[in-house]
mmCIF file of C-alpha atoms and ligand atoms in Angstrom:
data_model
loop_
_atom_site.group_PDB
_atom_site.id
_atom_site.type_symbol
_atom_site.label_atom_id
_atom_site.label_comp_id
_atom_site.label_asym_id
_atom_site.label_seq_id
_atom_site.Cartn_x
_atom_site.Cartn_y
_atom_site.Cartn_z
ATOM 1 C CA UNK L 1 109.000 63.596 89.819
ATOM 2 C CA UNK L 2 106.514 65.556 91.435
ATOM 3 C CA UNK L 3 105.189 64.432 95.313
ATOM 4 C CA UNK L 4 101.304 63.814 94.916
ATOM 5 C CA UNK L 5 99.928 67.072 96.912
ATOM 6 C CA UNK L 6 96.720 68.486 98.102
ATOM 7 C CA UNK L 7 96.196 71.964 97.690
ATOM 8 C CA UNK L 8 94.760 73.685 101.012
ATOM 9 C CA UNK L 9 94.963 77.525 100.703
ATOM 10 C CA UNK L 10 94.663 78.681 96.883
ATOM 11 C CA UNK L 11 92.290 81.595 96.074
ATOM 12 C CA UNK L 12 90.989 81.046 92.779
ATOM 13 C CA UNK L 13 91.058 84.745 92.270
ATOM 14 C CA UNK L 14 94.254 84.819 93.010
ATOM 15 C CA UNK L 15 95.180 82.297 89.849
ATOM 16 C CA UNK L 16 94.738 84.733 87.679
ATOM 17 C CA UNK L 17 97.034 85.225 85.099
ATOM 18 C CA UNK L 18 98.163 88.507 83.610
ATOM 19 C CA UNK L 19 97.316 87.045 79.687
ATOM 20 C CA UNK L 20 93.270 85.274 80.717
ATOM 21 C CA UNK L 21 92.989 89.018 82.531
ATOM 22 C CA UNK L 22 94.142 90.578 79.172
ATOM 23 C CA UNK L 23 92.104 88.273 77.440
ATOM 24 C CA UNK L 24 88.680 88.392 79.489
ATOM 25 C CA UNK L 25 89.255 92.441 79.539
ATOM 26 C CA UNK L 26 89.067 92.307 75.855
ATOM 27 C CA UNK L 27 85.975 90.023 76.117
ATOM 28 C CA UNK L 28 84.322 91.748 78.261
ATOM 29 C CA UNK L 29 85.234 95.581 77.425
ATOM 30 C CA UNK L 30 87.091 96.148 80.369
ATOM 31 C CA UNK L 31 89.816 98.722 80.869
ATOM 32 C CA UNK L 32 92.669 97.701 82.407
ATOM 33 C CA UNK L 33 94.760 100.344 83.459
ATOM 34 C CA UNK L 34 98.239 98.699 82.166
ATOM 35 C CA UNK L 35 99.404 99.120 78.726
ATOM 36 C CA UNK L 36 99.939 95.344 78.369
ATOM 37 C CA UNK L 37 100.631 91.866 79.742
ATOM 38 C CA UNK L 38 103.984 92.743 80.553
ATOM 39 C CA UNK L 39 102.849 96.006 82.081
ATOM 40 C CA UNK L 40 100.480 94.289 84.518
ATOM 41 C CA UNK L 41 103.093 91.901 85.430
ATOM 42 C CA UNK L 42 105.699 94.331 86.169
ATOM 43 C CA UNK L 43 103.120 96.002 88.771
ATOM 44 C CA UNK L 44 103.713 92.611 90.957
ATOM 45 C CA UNK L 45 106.043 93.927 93.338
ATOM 46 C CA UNK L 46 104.406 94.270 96.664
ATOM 47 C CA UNK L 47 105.447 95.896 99.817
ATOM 48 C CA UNK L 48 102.876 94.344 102.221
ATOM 49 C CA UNK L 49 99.477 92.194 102.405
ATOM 50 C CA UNK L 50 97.325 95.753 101.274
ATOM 51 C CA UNK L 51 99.555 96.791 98.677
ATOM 52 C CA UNK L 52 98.848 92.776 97.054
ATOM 53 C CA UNK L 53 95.361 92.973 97.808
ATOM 54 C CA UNK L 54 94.609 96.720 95.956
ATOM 55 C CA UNK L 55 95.635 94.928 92.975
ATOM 56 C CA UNK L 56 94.179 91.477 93.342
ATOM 57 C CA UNK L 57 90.993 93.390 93.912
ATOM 58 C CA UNK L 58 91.279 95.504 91.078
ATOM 59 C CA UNK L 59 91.876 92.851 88.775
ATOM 60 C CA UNK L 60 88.458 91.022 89.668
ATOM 61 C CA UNK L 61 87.278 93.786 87.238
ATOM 62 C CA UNK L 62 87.368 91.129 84.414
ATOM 63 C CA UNK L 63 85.462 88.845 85.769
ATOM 64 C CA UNK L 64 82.121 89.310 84.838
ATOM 65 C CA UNK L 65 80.040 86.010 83.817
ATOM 66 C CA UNK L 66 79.833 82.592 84.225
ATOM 67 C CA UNK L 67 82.010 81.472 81.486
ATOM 68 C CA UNK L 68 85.069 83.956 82.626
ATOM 69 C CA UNK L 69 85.094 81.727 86.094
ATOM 70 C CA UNK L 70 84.804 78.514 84.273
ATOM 71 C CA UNK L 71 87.628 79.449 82.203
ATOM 72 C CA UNK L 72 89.349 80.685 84.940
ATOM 73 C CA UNK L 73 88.753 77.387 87.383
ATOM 74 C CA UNK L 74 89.300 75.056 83.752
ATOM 75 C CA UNK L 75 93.173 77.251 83.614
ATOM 76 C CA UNK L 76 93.675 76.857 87.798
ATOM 77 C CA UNK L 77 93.199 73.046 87.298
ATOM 78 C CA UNK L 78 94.853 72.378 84.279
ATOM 79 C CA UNK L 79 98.118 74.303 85.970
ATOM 80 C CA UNK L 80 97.422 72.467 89.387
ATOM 81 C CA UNK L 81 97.043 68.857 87.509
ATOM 82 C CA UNK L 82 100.595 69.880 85.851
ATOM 83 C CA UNK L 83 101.994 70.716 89.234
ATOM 84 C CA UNK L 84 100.977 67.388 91.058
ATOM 85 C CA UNK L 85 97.734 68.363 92.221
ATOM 86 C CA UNK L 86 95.779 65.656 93.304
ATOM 87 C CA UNK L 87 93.542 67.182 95.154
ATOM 88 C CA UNK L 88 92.499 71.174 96.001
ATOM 89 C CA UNK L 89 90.119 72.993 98.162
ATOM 90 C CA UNK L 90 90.006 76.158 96.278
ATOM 91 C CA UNK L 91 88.782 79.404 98.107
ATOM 92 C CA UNK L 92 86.790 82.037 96.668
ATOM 93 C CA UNK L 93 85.609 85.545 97.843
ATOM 94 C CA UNK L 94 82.107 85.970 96.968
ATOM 95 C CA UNK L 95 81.780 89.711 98.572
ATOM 96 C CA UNK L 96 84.471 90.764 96.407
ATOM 97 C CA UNK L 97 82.131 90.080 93.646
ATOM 98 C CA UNK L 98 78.713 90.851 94.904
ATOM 99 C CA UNK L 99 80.003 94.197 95.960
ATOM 100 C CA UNK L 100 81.053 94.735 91.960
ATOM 101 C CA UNK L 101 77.712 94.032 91.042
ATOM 102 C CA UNK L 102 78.388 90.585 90.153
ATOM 103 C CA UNK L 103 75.551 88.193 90.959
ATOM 104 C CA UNK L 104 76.222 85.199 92.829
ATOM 105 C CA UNK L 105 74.539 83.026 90.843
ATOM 106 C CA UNK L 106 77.037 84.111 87.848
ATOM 107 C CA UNK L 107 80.155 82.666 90.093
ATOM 108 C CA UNK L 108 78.187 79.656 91.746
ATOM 109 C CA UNK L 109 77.171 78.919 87.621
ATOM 110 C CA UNK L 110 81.049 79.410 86.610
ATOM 111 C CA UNK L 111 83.051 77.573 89.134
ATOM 112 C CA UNK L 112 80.438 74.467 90.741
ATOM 113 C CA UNK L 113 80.130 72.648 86.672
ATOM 114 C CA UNK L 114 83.934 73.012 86.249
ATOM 115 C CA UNK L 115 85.158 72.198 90.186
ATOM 116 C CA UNK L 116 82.143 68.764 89.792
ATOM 117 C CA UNK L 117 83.888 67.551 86.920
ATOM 118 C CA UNK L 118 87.431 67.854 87.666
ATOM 119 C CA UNK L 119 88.380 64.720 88.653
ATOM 120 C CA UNK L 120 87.252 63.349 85.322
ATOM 121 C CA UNK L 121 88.521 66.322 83.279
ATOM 122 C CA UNK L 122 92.014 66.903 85.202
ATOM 123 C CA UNK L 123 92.503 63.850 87.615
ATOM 124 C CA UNK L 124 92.178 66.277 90.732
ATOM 125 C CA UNK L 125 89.452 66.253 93.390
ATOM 126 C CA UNK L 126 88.189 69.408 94.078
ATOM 127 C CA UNK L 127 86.206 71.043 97.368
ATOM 128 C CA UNK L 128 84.718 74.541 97.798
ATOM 129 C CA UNK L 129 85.356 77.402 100.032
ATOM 130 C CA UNK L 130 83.311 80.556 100.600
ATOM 131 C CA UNK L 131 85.663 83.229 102.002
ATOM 132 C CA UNK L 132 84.675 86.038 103.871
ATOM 133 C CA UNK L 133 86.196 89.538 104.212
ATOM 134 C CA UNK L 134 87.830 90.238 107.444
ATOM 135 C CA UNK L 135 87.747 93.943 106.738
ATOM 136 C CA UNK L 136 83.840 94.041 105.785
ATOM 137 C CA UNK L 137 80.958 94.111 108.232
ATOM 138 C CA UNK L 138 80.261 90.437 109.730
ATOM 139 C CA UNK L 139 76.487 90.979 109.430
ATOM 140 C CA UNK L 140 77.481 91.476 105.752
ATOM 141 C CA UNK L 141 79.310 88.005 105.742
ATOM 142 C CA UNK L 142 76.358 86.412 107.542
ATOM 143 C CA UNK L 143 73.969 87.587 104.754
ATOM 144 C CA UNK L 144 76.017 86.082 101.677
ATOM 145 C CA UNK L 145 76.402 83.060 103.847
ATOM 146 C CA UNK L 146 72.440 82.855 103.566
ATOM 147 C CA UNK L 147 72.356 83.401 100.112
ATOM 148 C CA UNK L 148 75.355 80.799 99.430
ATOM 149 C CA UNK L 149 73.088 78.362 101.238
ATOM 150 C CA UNK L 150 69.727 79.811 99.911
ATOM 151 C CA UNK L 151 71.289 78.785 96.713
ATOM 152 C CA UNK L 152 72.575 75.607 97.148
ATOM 153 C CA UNK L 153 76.187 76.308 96.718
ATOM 154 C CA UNK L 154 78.702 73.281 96.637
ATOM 155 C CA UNK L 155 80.320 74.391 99.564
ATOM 156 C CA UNK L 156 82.475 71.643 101.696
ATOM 157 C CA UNK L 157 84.122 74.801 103.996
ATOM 158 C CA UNK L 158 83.741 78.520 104.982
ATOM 159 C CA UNK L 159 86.991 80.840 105.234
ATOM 160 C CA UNK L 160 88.112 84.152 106.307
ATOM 161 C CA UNK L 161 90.690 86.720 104.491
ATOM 162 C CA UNK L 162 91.675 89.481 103.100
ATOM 163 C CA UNK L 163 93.228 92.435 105.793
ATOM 164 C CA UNK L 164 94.421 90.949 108.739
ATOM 165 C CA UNK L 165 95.738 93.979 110.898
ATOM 166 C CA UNK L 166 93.119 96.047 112.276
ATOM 167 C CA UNK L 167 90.585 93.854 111.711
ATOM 168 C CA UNK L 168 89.014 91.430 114.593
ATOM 169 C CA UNK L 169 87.841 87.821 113.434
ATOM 170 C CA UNK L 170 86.128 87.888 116.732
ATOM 171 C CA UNK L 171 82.966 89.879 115.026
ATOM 172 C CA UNK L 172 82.430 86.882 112.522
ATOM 173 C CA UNK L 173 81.621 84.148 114.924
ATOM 174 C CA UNK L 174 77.865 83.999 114.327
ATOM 175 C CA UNK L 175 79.066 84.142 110.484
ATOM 176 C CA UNK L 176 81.222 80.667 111.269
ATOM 177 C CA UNK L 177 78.631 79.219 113.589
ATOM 178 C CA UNK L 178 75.991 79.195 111.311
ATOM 179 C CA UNK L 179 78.025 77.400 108.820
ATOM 180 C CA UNK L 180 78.983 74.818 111.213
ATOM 181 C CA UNK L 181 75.666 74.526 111.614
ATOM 182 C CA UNK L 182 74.948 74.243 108.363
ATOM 183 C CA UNK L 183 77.663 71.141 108.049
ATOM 184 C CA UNK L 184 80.500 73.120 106.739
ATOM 185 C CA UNK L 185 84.106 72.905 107.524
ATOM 186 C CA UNK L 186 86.142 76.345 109.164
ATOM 187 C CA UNK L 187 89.551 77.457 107.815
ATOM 188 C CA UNK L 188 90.732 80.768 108.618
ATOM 189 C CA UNK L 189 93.504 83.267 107.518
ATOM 190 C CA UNK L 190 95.552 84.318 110.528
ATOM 191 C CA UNK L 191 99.284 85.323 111.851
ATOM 192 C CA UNK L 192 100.452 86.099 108.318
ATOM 193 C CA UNK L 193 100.717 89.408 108.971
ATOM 194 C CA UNK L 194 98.775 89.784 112.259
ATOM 195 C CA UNK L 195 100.429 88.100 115.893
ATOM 196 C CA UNK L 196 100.448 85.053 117.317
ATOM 197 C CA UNK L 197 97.399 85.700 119.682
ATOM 198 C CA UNK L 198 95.138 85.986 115.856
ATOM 199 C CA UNK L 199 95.322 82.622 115.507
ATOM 200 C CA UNK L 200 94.551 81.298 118.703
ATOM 201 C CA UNK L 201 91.453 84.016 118.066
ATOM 202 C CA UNK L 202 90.584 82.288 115.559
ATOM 203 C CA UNK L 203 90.512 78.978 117.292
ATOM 204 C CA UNK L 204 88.411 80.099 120.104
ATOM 205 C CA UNK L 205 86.182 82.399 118.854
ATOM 206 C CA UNK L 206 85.337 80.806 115.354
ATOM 207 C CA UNK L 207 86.058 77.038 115.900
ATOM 208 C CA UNK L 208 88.194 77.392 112.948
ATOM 209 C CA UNK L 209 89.789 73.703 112.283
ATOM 210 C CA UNK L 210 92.658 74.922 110.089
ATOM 211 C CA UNK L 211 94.725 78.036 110.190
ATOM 212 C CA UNK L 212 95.923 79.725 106.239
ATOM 213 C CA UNK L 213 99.423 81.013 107.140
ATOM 214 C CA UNK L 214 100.014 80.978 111.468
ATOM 215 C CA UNK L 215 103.572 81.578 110.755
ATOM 216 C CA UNK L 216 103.449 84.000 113.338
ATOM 217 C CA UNK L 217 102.689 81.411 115.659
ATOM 218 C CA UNK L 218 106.245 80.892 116.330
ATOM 219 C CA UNK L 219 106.459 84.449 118.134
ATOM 220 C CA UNK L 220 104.566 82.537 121.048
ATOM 221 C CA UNK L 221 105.889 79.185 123.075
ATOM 222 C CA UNK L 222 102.381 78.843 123.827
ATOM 223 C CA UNK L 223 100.275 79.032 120.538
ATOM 224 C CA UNK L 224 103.174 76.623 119.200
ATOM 225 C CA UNK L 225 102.571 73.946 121.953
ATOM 226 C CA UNK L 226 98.795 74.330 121.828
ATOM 227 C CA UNK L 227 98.820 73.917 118.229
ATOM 228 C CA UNK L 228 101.762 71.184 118.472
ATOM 229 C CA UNK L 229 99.200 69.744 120.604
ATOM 230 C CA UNK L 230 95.984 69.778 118.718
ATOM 231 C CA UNK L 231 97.635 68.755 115.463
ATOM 232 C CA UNK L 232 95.781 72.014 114.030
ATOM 233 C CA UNK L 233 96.481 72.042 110.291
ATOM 234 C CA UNK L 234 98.577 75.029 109.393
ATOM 235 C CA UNK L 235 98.566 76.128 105.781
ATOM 236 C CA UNK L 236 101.529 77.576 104.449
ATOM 237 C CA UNK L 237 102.603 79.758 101.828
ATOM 238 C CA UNK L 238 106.688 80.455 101.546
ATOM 239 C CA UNK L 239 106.688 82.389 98.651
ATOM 240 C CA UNK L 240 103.643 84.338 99.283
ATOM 241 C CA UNK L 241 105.210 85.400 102.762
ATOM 242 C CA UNK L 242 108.723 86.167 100.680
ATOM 243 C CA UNK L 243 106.518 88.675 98.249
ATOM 244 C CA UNK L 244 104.504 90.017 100.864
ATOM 245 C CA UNK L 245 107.384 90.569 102.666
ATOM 246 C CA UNK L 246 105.789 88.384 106.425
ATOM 247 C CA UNK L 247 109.317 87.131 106.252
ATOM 248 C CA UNK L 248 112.678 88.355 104.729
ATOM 249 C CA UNK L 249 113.975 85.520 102.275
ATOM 250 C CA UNK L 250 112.903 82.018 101.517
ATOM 251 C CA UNK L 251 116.377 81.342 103.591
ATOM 252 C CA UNK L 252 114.620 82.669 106.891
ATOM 253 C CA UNK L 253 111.426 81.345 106.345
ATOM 254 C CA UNK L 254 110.082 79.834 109.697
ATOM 255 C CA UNK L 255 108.978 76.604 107.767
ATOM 256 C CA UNK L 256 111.822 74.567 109.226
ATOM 257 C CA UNK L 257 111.451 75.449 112.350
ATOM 258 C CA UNK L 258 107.489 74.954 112.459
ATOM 259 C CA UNK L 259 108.738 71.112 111.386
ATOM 260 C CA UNK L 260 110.621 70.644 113.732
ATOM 261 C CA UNK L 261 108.436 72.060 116.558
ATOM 262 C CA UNK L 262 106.307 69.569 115.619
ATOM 263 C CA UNK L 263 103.296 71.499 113.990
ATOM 264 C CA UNK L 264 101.351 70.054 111.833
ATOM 265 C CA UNK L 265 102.623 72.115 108.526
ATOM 266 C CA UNK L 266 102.010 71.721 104.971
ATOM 267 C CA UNK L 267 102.725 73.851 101.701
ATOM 268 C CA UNK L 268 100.825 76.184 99.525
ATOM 269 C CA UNK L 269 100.491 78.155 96.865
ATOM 270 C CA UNK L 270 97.933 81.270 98.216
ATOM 271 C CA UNK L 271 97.757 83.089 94.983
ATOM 272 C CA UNK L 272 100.164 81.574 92.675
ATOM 273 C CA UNK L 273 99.791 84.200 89.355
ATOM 274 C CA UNK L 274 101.066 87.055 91.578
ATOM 275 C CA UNK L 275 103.715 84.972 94.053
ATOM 276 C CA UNK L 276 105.976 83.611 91.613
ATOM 277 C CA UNK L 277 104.421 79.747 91.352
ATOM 278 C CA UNK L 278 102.179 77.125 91.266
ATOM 279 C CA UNK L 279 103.015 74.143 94.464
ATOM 280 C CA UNK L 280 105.591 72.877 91.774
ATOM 281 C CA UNK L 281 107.631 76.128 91.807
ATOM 282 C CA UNK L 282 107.021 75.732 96.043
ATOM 283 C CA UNK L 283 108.704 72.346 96.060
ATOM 284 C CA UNK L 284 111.304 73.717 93.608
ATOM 285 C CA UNK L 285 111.826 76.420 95.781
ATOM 286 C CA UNK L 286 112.168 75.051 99.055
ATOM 287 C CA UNK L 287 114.400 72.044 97.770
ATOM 288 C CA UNK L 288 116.966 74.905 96.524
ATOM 289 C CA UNK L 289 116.565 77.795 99.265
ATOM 290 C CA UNK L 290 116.449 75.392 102.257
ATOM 291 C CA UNK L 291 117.295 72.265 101.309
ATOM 292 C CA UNK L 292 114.937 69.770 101.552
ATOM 293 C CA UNK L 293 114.915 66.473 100.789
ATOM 294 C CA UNK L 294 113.096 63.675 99.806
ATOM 295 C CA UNK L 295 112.102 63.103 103.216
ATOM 296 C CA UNK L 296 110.750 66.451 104.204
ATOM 297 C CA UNK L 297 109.295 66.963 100.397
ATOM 298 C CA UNK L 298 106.851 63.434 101.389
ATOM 299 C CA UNK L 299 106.470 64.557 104.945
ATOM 300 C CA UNK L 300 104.427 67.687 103.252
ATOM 301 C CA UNK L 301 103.388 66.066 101.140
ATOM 302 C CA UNK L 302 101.461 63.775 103.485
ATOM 303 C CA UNK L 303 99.951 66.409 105.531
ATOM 304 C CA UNK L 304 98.893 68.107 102.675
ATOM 305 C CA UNK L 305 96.686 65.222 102.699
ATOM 306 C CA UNK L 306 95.728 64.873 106.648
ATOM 307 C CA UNK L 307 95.260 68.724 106.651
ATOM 308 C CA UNK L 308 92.680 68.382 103.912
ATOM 309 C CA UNK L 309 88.733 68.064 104.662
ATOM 310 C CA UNK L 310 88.587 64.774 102.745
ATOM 311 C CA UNK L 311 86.831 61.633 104.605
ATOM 312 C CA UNK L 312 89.704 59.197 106.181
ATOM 313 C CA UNK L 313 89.123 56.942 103.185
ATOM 314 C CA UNK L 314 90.334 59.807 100.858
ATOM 315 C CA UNK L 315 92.923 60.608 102.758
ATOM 316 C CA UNK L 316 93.951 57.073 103.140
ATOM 317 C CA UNK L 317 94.506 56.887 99.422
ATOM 318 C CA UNK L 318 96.330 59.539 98.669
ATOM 319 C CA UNK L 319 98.888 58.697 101.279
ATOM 320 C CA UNK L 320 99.210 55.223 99.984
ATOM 321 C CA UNK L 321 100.288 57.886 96.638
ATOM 322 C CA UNK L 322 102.626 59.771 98.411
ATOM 323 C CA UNK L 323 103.951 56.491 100.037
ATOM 324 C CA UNK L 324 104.660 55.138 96.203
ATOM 325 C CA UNK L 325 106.386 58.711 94.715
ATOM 326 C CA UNK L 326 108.785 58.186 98.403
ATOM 327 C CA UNK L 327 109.330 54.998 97.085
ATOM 328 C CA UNK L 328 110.321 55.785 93.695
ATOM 329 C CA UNK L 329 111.815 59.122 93.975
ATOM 330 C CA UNK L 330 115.738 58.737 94.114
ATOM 331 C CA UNK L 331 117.301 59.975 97.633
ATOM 332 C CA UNK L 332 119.462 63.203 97.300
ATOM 333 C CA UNK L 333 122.933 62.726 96.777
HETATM 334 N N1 LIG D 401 93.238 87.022 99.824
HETATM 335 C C1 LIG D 401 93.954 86.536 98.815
HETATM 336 N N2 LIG D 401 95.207 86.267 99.226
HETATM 337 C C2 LIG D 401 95.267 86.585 100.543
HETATM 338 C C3 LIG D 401 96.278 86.509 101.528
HETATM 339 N N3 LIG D 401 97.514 86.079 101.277
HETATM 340 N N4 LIG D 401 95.983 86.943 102.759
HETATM 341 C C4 LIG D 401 94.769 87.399 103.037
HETATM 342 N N5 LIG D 401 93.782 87.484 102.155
HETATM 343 C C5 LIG D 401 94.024 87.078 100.915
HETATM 344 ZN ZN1 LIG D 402 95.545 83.216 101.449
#
């Protein structure tokens, strides 16, 4: 059986599936520029973050109205439910969309009916995130940030992504104050690609409360003992650093050795049509490439949970569910 998870770093943009992109294309009268389904799947081979995001970016091109991200949140959850997901704070990128001339209103319309009813329609609790673009003017983040608020959007959390190198997360920290203000939760991408000293940047300088990825982190004895420390969430993503090539195999990921430094690590999924899997495949994968057990599976599991922005009752819970699948999954031989 599958260890009840939460999902922390998923980017419902990045659920998108080469057959609903073929199929909201057609729908919408959208070229794609691939021949087929198996065309645009074959593209998937990435050499680094950019050469990912070119196509993730390119592939928003489908999504157009309302119903395409309801369909598109309806397919995320229906996977995620599948997978074990009990719960999932799902990130989106509203900039990427405004800045195709999609209105907000057409996303905030799409994904806040579908993500409100979820735990009726799929048994998993859902949260919002706003992401912002690390390699697009901050004043340009602050503004959607107004807009997201001047409409009322469901968010629980604000976020930052997309190109990490050469791009400061210092500049945003009006962007992430004002949404602390506002009552929102602060996640941030940093050390996927990008060194250690990124994430402690985004510690200081945005009051981020989570970090998406920090692998790096383990290139400094300091940022690990500081975040050791804290008990600052760390979101991460094995196969998504294995296709993005952050790290060479599964077999030298740094995820046991973030464990057993004592960080407070959990497992992820990041973009899960273009990576190779949903946080079932994860598990799968991590169970066969390095080994872990039943303990280490739960151990995830539970901080999947403690890393999430749920209320302690919430939380509380779901570990009492993680607590019962430890119970009743059989130890390895
Ligand atoms: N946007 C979607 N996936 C991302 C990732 N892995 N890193 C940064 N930005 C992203
Ligand atoms: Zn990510």
């Amino acid at each position: 059986m599958r260890p009840p998870r939460a999902e922390l770093h998923l980017h419902l943009e990045g659920t998108l599936e080469p057959e609903l992109a073929f199929e909201l294309a057609e729908r919408n009268r959208v070229a794609l520029p691939f021949a087929d389904v198996d065309a645009l799947r074959a593209a998937y081979e990435f050499t680094d973050l950019q050469s990912f995001l070119d196509l993730y970016y390119a592939n928003m091109s489908v999504l157009r109205t309302a119903e395409d991200f309801a369909d598109l949140t309806r397919a995320y959850l229906r996977r995620a439910a599948a997978a074990g997901v009990r719960h999932a704070e799902i990130m989106v990128d509203p900039q990427a969309h405004l800045l195709r001339g999609i209105p907000l209103q057409e996303l905030l319309d799409g994904v806040g009916p579908v993500l409100a009813a979820s735990e009726r329609d799929f048994g998993v609790s859902t949260l919002l995130i706003a992401a912002f673009l690390r390699d697009r003017p901050a004043a340009e983040a602050y503004s959607v940030l107004e807009s997201l608020l001047a409409a009322g959007a469901p968010l629980a959390a604000v976020g930052l992504d997309s190109t990490e190198v050469g791009f400061s997360a210092a500049p945003f920290a009006p962007v992430f104050a004002k949404a602390a203000a506002a009552g929102l939760r602060r996640t941030a991408h940093a050390g996927e690609e990008g060194p250690a000293s990124n994430v402690t940047e985004v510690l200081d300088a945005l009051g981020a409360e989570r970090v998406d990825h920090g692998i790096r982190a383990m290139e400094d004895p300091a940022v690990v003992d500081r975040l050791a420390r804290d008990r600052v969430p760390l979101t991460v993503c094995p196969l998504s650093n294995v296709r993005l090539n952050a790290v060479p195999s599964l077999a030298a990921h740094p995820l046991p050795a973030m464990m057993a430094a004592g960080l407070h690590v959990s497992v992820h999924s990041d973009d899960p049509a273009y990576f190779g899997g949903y946080v079932d495949d994860v598990d799968d994968a991590l169970v066969a490439e390095l080994g872990l057990g039943r303990a280490e599976r739960a151990a995830l599991a539970a901080a999947s949970f403690t890393g999430s922005f749920l209320p302690a009752d919430r939380v509380d819970a779901y570990l009492r569910e993680v607590a019962d699948w430890a119970a009743s999954e059989p130890a390895e031989a």
